[in-house]
CSV table of C-alpha atoms and ligand atoms in Angstrom, one decimal:
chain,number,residue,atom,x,y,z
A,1,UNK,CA,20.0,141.5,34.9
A,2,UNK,CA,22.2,144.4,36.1
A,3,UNK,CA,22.9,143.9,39.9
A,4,UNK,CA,24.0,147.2,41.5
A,5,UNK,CA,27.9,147.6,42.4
A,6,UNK,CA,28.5,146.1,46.2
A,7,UNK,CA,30.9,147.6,48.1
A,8,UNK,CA,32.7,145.7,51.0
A,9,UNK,CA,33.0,147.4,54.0
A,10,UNK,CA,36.8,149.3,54.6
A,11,UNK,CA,37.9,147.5,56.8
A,12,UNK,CA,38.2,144.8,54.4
A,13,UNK,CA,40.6,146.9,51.8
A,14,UNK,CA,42.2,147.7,54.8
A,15,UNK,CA,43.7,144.4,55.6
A,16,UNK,CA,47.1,143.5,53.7
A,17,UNK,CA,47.7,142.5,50.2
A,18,UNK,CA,47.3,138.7,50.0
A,19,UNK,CA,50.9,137.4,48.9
A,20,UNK,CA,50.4,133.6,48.3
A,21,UNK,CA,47.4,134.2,45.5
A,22,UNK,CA,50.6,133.9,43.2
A,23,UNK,CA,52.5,131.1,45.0
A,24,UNK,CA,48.9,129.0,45.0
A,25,UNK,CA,48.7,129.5,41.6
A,26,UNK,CA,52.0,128.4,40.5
A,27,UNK,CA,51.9,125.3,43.1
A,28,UNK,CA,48.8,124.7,41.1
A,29,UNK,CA,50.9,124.8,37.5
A,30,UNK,CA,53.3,122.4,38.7
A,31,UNK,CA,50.9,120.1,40.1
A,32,UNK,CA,48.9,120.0,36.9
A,33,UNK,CA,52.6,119.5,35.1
A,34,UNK,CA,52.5,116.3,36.8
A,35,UNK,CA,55.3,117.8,40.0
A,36,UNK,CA,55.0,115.5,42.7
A,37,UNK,CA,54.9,119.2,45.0
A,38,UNK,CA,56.6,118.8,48.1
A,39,UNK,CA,54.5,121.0,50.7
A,40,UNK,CA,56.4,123.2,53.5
A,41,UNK,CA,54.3,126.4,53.4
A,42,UNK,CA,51.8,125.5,56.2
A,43,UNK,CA,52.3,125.3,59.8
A,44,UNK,CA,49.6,122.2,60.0
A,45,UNK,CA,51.1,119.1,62.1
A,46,UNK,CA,51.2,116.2,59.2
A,47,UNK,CA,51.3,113.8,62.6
A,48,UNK,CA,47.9,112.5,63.6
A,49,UNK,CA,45.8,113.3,66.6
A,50,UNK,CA,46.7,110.4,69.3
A,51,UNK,CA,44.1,107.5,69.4
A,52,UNK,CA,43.4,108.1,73.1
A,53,UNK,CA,41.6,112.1,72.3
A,54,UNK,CA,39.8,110.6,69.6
A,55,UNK,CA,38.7,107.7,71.6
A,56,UNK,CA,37.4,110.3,74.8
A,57,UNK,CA,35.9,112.5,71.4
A,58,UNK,CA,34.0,109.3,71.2
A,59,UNK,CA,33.0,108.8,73.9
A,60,UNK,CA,31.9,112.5,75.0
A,61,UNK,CA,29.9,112.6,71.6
A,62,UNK,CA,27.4,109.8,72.7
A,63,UNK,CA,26.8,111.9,75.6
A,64,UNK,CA,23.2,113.9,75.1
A,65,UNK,CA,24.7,116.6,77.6
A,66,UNK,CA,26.9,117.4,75.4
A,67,UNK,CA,24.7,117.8,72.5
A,68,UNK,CA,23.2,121.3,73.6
A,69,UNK,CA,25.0,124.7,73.7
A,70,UNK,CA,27.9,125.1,75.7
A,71,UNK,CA,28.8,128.3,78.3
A,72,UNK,CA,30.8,130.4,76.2
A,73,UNK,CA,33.4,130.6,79.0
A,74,UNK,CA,34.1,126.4,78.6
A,75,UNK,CA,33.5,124.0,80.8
A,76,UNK,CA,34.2,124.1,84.5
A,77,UNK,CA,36.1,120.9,84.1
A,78,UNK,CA,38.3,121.6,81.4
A,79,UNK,CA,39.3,125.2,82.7
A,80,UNK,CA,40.1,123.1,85.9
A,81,UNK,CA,42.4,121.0,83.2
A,82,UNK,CA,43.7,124.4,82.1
A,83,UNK,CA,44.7,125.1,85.7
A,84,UNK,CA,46.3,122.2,86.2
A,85,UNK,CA,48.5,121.3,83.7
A,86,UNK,CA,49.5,125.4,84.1
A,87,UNK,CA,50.5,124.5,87.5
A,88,UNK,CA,52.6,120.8,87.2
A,89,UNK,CA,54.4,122.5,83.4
A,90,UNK,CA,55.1,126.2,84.8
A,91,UNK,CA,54.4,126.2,88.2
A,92,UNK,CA,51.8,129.1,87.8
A,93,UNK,CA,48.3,129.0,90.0
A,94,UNK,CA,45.2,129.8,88.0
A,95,UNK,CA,42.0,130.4,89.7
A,96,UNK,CA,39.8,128.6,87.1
A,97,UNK,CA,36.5,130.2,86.8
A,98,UNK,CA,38.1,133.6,86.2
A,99,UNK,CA,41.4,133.2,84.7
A,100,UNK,CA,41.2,130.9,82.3
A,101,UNK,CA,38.7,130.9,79.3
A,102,UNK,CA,37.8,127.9,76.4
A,103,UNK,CA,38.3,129.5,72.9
A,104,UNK,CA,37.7,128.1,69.6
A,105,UNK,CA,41.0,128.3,68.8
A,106,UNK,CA,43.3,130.6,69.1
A,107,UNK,CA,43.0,132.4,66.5
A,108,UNK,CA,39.6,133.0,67.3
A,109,UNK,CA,41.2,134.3,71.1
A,110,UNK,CA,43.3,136.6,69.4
A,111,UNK,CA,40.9,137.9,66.7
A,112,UNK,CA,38.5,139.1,68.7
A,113,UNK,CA,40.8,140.5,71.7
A,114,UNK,CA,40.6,143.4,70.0
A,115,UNK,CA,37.4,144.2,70.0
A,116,UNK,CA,37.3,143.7,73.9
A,117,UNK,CA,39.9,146.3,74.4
A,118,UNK,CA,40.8,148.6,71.7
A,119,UNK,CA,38.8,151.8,70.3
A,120,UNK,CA,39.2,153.1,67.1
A,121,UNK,CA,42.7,155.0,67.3
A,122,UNK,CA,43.9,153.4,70.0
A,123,UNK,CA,47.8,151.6,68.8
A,124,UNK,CA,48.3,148.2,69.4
A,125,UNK,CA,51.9,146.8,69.5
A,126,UNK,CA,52.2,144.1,67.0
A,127,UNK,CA,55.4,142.8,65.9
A,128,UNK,CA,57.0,142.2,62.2
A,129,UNK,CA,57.3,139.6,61.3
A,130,UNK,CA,54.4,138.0,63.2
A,131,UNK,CA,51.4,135.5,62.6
A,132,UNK,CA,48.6,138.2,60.5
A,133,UNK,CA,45.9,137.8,63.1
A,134,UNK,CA,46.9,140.3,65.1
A,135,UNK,CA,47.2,143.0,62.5
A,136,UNK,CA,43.6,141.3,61.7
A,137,UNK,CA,42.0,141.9,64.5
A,138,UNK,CA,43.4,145.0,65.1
A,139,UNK,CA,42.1,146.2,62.0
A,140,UNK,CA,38.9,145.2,62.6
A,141,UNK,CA,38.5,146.6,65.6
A,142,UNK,CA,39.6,149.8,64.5
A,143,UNK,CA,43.0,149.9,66.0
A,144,UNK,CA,46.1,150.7,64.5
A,145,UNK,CA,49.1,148.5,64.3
A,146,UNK,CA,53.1,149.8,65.4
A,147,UNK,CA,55.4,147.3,64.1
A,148,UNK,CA,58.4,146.1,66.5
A,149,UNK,CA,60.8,145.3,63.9
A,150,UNK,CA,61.5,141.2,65.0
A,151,UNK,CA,65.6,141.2,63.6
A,152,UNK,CA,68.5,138.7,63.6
A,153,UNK,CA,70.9,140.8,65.3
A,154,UNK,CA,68.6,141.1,67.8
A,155,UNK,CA,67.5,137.7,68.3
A,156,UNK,CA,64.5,138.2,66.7
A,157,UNK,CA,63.1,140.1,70.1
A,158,UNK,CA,61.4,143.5,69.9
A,159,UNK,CA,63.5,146.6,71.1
A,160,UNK,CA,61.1,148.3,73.6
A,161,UNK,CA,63.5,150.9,74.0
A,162,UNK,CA,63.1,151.7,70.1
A,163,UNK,CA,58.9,152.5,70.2
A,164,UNK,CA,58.8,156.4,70.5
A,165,UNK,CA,57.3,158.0,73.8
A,166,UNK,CA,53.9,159.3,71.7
A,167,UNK,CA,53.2,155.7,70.6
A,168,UNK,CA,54.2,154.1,74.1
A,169,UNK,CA,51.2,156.7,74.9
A,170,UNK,CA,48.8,155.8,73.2
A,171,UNK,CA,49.6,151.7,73.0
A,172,UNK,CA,45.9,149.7,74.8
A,173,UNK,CA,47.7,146.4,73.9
A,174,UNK,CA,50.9,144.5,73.0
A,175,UNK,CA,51.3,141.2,70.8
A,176,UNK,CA,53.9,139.3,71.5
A,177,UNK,CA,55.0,135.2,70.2
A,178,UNK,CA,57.5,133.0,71.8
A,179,UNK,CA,58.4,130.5,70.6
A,180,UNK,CA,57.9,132.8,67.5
A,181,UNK,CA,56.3,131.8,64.3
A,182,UNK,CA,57.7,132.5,61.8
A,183,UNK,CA,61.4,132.7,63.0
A,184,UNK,CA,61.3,129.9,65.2
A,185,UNK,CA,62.9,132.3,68.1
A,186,UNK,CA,62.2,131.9,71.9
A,187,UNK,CA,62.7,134.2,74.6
A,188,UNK,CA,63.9,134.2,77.6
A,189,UNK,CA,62.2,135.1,81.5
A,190,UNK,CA,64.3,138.0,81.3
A,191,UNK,CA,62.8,139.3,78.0
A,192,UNK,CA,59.1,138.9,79.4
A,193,UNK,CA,60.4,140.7,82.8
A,194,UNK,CA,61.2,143.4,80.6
A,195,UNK,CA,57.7,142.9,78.8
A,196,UNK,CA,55.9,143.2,82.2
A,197,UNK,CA,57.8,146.4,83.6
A,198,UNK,CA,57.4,148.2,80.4
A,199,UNK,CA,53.4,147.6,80.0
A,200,UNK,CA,53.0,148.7,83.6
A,201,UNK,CA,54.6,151.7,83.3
A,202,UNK,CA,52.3,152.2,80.0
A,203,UNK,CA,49.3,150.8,81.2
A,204,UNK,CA,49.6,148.3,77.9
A,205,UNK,CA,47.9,145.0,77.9
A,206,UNK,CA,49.9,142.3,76.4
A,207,UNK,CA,48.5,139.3,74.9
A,208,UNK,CA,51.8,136.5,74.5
A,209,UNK,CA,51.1,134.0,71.9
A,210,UNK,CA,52.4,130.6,73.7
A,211,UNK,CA,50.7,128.5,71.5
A,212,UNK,CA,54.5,126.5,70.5
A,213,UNK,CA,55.7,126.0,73.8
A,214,UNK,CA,55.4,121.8,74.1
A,215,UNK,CA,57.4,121.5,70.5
A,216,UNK,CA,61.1,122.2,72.0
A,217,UNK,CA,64.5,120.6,71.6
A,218,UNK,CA,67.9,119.8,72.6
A,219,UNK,CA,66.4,119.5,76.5
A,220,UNK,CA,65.2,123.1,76.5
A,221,UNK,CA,61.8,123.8,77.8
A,222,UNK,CA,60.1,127.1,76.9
A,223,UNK,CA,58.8,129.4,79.7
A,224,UNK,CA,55.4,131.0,80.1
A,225,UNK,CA,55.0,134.8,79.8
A,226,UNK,CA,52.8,134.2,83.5
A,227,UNK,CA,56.0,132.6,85.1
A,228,UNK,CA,57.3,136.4,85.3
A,229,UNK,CA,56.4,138.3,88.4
A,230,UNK,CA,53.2,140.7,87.6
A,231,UNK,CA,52.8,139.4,84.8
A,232,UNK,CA,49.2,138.2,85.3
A,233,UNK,CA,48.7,141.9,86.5
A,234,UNK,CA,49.5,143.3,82.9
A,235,UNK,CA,48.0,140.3,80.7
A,236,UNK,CA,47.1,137.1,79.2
A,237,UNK,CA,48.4,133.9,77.5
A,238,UNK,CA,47.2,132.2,75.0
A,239,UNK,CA,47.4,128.1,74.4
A,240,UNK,CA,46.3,126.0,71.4
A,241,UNK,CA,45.7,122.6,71.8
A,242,UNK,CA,46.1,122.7,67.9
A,243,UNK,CA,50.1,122.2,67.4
A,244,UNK,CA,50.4,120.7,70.9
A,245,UNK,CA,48.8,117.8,70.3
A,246,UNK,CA,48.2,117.6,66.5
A,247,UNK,CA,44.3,119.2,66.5
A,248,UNK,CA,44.3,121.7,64.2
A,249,UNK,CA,40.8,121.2,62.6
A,250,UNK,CA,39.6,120.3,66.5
A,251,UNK,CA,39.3,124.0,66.9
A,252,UNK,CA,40.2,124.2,71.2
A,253,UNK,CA,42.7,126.4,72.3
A,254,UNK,CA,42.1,128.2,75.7
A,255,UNK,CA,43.1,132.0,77.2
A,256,UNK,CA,44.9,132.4,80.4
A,257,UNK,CA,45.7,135.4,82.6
A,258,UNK,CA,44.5,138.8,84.4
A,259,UNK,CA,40.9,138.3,85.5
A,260,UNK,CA,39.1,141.2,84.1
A,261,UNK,CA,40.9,140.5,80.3
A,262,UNK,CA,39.7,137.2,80.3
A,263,UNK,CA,36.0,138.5,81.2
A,264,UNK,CA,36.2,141.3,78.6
A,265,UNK,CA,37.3,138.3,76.3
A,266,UNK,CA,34.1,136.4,77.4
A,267,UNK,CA,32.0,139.0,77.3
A,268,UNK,CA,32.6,139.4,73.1
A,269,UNK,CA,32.8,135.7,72.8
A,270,UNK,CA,29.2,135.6,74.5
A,271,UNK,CA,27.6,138.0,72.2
A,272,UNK,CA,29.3,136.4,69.5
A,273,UNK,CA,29.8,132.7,69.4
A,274,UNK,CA,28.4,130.1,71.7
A,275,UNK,CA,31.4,128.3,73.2
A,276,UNK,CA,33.3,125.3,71.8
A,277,UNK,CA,31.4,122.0,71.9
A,278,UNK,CA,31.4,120.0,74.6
A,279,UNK,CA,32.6,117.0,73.5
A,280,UNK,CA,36.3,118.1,72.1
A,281,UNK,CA,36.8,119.9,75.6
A,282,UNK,CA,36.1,116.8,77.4
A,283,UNK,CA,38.8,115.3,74.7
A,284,UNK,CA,40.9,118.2,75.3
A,285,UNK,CA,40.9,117.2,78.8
A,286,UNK,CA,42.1,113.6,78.2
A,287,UNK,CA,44.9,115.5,75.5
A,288,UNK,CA,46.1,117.8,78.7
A,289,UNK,CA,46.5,114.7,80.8
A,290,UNK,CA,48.8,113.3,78.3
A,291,UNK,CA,50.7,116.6,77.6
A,292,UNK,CA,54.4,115.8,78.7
A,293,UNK,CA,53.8,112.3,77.1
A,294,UNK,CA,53.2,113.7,73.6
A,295,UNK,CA,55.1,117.0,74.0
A,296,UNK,CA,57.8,114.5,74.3
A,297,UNK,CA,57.0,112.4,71.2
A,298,UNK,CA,56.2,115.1,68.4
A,299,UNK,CA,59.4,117.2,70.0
A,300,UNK,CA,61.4,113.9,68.7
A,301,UNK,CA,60.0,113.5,65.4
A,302,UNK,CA,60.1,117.2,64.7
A,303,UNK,CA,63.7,118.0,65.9
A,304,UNK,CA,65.1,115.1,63.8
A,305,UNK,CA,63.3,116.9,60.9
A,306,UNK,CA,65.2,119.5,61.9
A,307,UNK,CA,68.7,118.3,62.1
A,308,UNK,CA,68.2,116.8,58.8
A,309,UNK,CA,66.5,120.2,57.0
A,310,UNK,CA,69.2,122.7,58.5
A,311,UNK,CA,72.1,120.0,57.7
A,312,UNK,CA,70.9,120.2,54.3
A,313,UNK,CA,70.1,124.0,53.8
A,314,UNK,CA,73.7,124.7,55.5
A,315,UNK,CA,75.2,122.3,52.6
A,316,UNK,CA,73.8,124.5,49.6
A,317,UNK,CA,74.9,127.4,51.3
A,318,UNK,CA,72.4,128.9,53.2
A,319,UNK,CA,72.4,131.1,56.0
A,320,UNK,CA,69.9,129.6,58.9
A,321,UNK,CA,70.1,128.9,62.5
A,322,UNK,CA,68.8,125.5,64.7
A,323,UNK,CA,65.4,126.9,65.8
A,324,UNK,CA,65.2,125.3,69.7
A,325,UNK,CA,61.4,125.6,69.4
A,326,UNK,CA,58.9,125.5,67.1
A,327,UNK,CA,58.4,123.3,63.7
A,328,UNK,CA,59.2,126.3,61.8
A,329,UNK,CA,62.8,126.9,60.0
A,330,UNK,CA,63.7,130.5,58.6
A,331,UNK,CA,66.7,130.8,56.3
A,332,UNK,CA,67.9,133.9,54.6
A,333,UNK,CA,67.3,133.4,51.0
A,334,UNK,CA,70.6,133.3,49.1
A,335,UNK,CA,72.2,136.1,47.4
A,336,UNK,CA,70.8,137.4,44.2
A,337,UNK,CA,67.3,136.6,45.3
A,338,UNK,CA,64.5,138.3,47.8
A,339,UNK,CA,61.6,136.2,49.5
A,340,UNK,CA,59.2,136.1,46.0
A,341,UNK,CA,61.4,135.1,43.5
A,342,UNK,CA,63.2,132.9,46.1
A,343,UNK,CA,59.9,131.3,46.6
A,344,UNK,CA,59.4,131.0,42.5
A,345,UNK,CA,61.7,129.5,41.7
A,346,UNK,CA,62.0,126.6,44.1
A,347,UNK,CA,58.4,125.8,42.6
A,348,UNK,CA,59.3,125.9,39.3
A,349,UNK,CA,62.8,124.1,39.2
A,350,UNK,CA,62.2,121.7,42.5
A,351,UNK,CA,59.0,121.4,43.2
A,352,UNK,CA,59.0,122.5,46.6
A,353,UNK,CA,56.6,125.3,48.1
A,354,UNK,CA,57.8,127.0,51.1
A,355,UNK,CA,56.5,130.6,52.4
A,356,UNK,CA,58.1,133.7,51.6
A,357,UNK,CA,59.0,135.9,54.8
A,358,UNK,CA,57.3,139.3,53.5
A,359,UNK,CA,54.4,137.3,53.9
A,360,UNK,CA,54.6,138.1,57.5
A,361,UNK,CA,55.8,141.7,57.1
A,362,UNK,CA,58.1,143.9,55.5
A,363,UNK,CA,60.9,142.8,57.8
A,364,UNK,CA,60.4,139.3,56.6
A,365,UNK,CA,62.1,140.4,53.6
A,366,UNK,CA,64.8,138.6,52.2
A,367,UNK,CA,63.9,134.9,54.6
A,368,UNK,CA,61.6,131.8,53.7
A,369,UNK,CA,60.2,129.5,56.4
A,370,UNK,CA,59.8,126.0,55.9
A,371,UNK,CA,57.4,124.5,58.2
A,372,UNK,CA,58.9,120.9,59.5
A,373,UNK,CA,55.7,119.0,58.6
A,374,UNK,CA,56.6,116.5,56.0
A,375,UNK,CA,58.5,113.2,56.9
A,376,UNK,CA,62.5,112.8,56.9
A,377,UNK,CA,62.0,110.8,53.3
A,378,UNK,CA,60.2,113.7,51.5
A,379,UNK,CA,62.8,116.6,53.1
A,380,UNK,CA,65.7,114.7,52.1
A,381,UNK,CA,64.1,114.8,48.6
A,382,UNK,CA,63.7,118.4,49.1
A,383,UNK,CA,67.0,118.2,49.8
A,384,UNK,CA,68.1,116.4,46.8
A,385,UNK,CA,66.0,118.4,44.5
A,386,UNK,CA,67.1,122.1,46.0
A,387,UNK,CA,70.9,120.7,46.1
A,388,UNK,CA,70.4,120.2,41.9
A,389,UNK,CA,68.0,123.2,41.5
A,390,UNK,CA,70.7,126.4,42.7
A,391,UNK,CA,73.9,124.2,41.0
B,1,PLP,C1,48.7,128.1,64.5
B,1,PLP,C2,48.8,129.4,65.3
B,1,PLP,C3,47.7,129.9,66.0
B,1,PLP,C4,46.3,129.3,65.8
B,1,PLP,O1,46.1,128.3,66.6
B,1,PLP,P1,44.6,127.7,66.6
B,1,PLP,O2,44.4,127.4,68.0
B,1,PLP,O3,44.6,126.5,65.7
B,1,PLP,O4,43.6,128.8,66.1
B,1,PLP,C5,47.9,131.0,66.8
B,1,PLP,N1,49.1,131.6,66.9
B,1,PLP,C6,50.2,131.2,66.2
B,1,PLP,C7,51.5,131.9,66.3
B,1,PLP,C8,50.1,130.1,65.3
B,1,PLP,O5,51.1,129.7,64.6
């Protein structure tokens, strides 16, 4: 039978090369070599989700009221979690029924913001390197990305000052990320006053990407964007309960901010999903009423990790800084590589996987990030293996 050639929308070729086909495929050649692999590409807690959320999951899930569709906006009682843990961990007041919004995830939050604000042609502000969502769902909505190069020298912040007057122009909406995957860099108040005073003088919409503010170290606590004046004029916050309390495949994250964002956020959600269930927002109610408990745990595990993966990349040489937040550690790769055949070869003479920075961008170029997810045994093995592997 001869089927007729199917073409896939553009939108679709329009989305970025996909860079780890390669890496995936040599991971696989070493593990079928008999490599015991040792995984640090994916920024997916190894920790499990504390017995107490799976217990109220439990619970909730005998419940029949939870058993038919949800609002798509969340629960009344969960938003009113939302509101106050926002209040006792920043100190900012959120009027519940309009200012904060259940997602299912945030990735899903962030995906389809877009589409809420965004007409074909309109730039959106997305920086480089950065999580690929937002290019995503900028793409899909038509939009087209600016990059705000993320650099070193800089402390991987965006220079405002560098986006040129025409694109400041026509800018609906800025992405932003602190405490920043991939580079593991935070930012100040100051930086998001800056944020705020810039996107009112542009009429910009920013959307700030909080969703690694409870893993922190050495004492430091990271702000959110909404604890700058105006700021809840000029935009929203997302918040994953995903990394925070170690629920990725829970899917509950939440949206927080400007009234009318949130309801032009609810308004595609409504037309195009039906809410989160039930039952894992009334767990993510119990997991919010535990926050500074386990914020406090996983911060120790994970900064130990730390210490001991920067003490051992500093050893062979390389060039990397102490992230203070995040569980994500970005090294320049050493000299005589770039990110790809950095990435290579640490598969094929270590055994270790890690993700190359042009992943995230061109200005990703020449770093790796390691994602702090694997015990202190296995990256001291790491260690070990990478310390024989560039000998
Ligand atoms: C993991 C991650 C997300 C997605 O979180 P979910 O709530 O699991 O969808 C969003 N933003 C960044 C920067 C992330 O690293």
């Amino acid at each position: 039978m001869i089927t007729q050639e199917f073409a896939v929308a553009r939108r679709l070729s329009e989305l970025p090369p996909y860079l780890f086909v390669e890496i995936d495929r040599k991971r696989r050649e070493a593990v079928a070599r008999g490599v015991d692999v040792i995984s640090l590409s994916i920024g997916d807690p190894d920790i499990p989700t504390p017995a107490p959320i799976i217990r109220a999951l439990a619970r909730a899930a005998r419940e029949p009221a939870n058993h038919r569709y949800p609002e798509s906006e969340g629960l009344d009682r969960f938003r009113e979690a939302v509101a106050d843990w926002y209040r006792r961990r920043f100190g900012v007041e959120l009027s519940p029924r309009s200012e904060v919004l259940t997602l299912i995830g945030a990735k899903e939050g962030i995906g389809h913001l877009p589409l809420a604000l965004v007409d074909p042609g309109d730039v959106v502000l997305i920086p480089d390197p950065a999580y690929p969502v937002y290019r995503a769902g900028t793409i899909f909505a038509g939009g087209e990305p600016y990059e705000m190069p993320l650099r070193r020298e800089n402390k991987f912040l965006p220079d405002l000052n560098a986006i040129p007057n025409a694109i400041r122009e026509r800018a609906r909406l800025m992405f932003i990320n602190y405490p920043n995957n991939p580079t593991g860099a935070v930012a100040p108040l100051e930086f998001y006053r800056e944020v705020v005073d810039f996107a009112t003088r542009y009429n910009i919409v920013v959307a700030q990407d909080n969703t690694y503010s409870e893993i922190s170290f050495d004492g430091y606590r990271p702000p959110s964007f909404l604890e700058a004046p105006g700021a809840k004029d000029v935009g929203i916050e997302f918040h994953s309960l995903s990394k925070t309390f170690n629920m990725t495949g829970w899917r509950i994250a939440f949206a927080v901010g400007r009234a009318d964002v949130v309801e032009a956020l609810r308004k595609i959600k409504s037309n195009l999903d039906s809410g989160a269930f039930q039952a894992v927002q009334d767990a993510g109610i119990t997991a919010l009423s535990m926050a500074e408990e386990i914020s406090a745990r996983n911060s120790k595990i994970y900064q130990r990790r730390r210490d001991v993966l920067i003490g051992g990349l500093r050893k062979v040489g390389l060039s990397v800084e102490a992230p203070r937040a995040t569980f994500y550690v970005w090294p320049r790769v050493p000299a005589g590589f770039d990110s790809a055949s950095f990435v290579s070869t640490l598969i094929e003479r270590a055994g270790i996987v890690c993700t190359p920075g042009n992943g995230f961008g061109k200005e990703g170029e020449g770093y790796v990030r390691f994602a702090l997810t694997a015990d202190v045994s296995r990256l001291r093995e790491a260690l070990a293996r990478l310390a024989s592997a560039l000998a």
